[in-house]
Coordinates of C-alpha atoms in Angstrom, one line a residue:
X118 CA 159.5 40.3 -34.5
X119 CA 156.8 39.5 -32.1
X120 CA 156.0 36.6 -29.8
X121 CA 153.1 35.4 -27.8
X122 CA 154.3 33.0 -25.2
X123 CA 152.4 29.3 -25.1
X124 CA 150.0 29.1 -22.1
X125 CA 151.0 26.8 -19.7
X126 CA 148.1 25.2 -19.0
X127 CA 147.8 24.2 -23.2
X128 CA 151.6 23.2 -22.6
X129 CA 151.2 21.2 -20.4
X130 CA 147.8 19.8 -22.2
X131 CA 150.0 19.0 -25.0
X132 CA 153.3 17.3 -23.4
X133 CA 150.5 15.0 -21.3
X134 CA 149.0 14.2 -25.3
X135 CA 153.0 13.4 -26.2
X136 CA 152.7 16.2 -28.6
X137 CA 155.9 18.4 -29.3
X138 CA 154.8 22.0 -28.4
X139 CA 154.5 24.1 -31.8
X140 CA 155.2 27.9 -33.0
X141 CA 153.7 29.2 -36.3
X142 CA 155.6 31.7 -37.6
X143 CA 153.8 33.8 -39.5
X144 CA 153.7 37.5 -41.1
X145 CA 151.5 40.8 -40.7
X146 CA 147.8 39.6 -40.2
X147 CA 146.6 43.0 -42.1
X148 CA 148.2 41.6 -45.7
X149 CA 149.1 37.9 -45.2
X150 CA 146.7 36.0 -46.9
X151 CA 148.6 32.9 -47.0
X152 CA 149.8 33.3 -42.5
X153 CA 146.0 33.3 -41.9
X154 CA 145.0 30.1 -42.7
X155 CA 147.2 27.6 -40.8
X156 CA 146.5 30.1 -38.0
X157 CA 143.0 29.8 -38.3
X158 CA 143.4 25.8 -38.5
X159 CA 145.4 26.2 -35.1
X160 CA 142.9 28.6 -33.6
X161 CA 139.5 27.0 -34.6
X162 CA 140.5 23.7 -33.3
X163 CA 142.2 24.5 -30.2
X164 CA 145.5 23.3 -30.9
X165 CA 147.9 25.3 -28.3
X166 CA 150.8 27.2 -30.1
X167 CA 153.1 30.0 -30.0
X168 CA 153.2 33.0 -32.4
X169 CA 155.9 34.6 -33.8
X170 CA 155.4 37.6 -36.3
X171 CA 157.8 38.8 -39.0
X172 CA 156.5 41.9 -40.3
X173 CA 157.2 42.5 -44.2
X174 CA 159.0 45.0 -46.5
X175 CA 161.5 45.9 -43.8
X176 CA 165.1 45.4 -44.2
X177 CA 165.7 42.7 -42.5
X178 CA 163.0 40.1 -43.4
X179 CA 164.3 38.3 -45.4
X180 CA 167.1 37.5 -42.4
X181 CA 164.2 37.0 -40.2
X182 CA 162.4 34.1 -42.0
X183 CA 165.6 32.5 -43.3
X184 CA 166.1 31.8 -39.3
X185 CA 163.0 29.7 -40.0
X186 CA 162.6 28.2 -44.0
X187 CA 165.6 28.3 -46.2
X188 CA 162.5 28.3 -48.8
X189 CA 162.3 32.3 -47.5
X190 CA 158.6 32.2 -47.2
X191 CA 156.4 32.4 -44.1
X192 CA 154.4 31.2 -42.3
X193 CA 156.4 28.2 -41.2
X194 CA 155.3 25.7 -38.2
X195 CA 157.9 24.2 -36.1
X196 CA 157.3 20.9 -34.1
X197 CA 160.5 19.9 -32.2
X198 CA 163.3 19.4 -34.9
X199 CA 160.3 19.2 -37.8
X200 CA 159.8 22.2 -39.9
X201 CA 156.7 22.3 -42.1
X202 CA 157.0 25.6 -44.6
X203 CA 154.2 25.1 -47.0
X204 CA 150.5 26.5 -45.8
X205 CA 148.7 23.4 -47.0
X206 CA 151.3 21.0 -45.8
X207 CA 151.0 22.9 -42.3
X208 CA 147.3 22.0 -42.2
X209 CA 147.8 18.4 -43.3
X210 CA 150.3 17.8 -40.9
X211 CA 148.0 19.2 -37.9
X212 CA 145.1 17.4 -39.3
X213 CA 147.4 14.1 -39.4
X214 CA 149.1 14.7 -35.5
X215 CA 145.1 15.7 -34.0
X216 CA 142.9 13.4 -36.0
X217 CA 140.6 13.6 -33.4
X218 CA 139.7 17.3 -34.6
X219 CA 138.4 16.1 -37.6
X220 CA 139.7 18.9 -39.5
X221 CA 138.7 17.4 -42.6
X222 CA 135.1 16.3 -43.7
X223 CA 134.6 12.7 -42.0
X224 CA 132.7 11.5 -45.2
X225 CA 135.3 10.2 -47.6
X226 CA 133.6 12.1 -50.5
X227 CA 133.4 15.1 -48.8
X228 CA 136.9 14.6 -47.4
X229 CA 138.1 14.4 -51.1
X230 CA 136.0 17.4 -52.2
X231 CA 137.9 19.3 -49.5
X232 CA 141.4 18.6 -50.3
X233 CA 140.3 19.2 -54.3
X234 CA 139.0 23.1 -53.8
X235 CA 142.3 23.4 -51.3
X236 CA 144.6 22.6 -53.5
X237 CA 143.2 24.9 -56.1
X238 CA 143.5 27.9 -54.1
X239 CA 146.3 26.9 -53.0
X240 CA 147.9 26.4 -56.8
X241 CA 145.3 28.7 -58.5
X242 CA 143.3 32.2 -59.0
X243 CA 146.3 34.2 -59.4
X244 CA 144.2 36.6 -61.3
X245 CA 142.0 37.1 -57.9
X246 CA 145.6 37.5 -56.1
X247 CA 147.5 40.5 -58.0
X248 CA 144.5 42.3 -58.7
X249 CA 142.3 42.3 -55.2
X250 CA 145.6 41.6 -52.8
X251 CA 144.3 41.3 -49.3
X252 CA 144.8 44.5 -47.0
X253 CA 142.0 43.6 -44.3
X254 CA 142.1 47.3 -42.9
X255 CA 141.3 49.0 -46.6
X256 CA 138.4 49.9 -48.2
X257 CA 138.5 49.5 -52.2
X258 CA 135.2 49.2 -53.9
X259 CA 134.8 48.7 -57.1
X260 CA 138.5 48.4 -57.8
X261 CA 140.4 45.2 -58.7
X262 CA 137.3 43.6 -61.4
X263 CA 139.9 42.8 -63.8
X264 CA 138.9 39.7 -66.5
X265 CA 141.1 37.6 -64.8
X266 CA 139.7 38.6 -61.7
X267 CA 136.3 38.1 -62.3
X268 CA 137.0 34.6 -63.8
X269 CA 138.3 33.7 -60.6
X270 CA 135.4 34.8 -58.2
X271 CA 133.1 33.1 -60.9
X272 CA 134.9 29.9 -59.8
X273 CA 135.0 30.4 -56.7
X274 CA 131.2 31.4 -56.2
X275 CA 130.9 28.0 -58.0
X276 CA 132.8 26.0 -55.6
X277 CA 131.0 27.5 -52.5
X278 CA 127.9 26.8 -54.2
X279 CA 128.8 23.5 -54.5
X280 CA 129.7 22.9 -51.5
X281 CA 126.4 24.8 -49.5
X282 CA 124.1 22.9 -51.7
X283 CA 125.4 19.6 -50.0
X284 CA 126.3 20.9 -46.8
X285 CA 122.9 22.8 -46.3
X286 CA 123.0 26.6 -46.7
X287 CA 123.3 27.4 -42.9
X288 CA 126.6 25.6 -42.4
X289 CA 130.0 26.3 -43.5
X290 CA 131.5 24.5 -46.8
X291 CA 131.5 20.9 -45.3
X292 CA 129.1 21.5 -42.3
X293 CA 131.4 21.9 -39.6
X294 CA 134.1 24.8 -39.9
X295 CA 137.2 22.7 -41.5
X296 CA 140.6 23.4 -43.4
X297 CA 138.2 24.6 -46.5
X298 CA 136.9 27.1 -44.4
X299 CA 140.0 28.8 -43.5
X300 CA 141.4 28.3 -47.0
X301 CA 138.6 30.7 -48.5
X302 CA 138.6 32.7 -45.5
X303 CA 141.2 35.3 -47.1
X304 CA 138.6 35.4 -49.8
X305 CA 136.1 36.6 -47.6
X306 CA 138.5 39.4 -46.8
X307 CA 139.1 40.0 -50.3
X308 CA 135.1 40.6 -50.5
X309 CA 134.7 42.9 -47.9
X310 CA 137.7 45.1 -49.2
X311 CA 136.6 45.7 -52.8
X312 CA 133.0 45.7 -51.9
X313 CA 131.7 42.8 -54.1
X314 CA 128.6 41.5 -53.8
X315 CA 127.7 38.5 -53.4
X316 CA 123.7 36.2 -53.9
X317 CA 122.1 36.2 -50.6
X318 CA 122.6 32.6 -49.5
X319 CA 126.6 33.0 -50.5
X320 CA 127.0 36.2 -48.3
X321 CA 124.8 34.4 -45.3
X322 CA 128.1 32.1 -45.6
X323 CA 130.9 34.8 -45.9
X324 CA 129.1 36.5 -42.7
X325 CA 129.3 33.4 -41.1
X326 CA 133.0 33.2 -41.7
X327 CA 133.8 36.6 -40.6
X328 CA 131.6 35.8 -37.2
X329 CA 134.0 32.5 -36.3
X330 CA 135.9 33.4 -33.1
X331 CA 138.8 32.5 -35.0
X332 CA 138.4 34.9 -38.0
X333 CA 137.0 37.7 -35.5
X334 CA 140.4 37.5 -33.6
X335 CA 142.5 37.2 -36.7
X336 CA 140.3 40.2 -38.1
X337 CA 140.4 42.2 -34.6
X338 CA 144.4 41.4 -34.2
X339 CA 144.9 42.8 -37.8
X340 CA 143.1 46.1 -37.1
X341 CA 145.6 46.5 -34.0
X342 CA 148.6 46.2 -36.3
X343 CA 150.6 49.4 -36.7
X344 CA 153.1 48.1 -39.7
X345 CA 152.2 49.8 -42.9
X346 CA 153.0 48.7 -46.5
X347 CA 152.1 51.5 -48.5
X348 CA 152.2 49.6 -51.6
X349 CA 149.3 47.7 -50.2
X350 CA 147.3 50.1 -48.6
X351 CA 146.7 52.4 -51.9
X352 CA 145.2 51.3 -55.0
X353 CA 145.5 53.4 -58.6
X354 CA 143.3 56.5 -57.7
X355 CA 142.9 56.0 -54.2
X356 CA 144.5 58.0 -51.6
X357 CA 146.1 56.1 -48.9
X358 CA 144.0 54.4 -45.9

């Protein structure tokens, strides 16, 4: 398991705001779709917080993250005595202890939009999922277009649609980068690792993700990762990455 200590300077930001000092716990950045977006909440907004990494499909993983969720699933944030285990509930609870981040939309519409297309990655597009897993590092075009598959990118090119249209085409789903933003974020990933293409205006906004300082770390961070899953870095046909 690795750590990265809290900076000082942030701690001491944060025990001046009252604010209990937080670790995410999360898994590898190459293949953990689900680790990236809380981190990307915490990162794009500045929150201060520790890291600690539990790399999967060793032998003692599952003995790892029990230390942190009896629900045996990561990524996890602690605050104090609090333990929030759920990726959406992580962001909610941020967005509710820093409200002036405005990680949501401000307009209540919007706001509502928002939570709607989060909760239905969060619950949804399992066909996306098992067929087009995320593996940042790989290269697999053309692979992964299952029917279920492409069901699921046809909704989700709808929803960012959407979204631009009332945003304005030059911004991210809401206008400012917010919790959508890193909830689709994986998506993104999925794109650029089974090569599918998108209309001009959608990949303007899928570039735009992958340029956030956030996502560029996340992305750069990955790269740097030496834990391999080989189940995750082949697909049927393809030799190994």
């Amino acid at each position: 398991m690795q750590a990265t200590e809290l900076d000082p300077v942030l701690s001491q930001t944060l025990d001046a705001a009252g604010k209990m000092p937080l670790k995410l716990v999360i898994a590898n950045k190459r293949y953990s779709s689900w680790s990236m977006r809380p981190w990307l909440v915490l990162k794009a907004f500045g929150i201060a917080f520790e890291e600690a990494r539990i790399g999967l499909d060793r032998p003692d993983t599952s003995l790892q993250i029990s230390q942190y969720s009896a629900a045996g699933r990561v990524p996890v944030l602690l605050a104090g005595d609090i333990a929030v285990w759920d990726s959406l509930a992580i962001c909610e609870y941020l967005a509710e202890q820093f409200p002036e981040k405005a990680m949501w939309p401000t307009d209540v519409a919007a706001r509502a939009l928002a939570r709607c297309i989060c909760a239905e990655m969060h619950g949804g597009f399992t066909g996306l999922r098992s067929a087009m897993w995320m593996n940042i590092g790989a290269r697999f075009p053309g692979k992964g277009r299952t029917p279920e598959a492409q069901s699921d990118l046809g909704r989700i090119i709808e929803i960012w649609e959407t979204c631009l249209a009332q945003s304005g085409h030059h911004q991210f789903l809401f206008g400012a980068f917010s919790i959508a933003d890193a909830y689709y974020a994986p998506v993104v990933m999925r794109l650029q690792t089974y090569g599918v293409s998108l209309a001009p205006a959608l990949q303007a906004y899928a570039d735009r993700v992958v340029a956030h300082p956030a996502v560029a770390q996340w992305i750069a961070e990955a790269l740097l990762e030496t834990d391999r899953i080989e189940k995750y870095d082949t697909y049927p046909d393809l030799p190994a990455t």
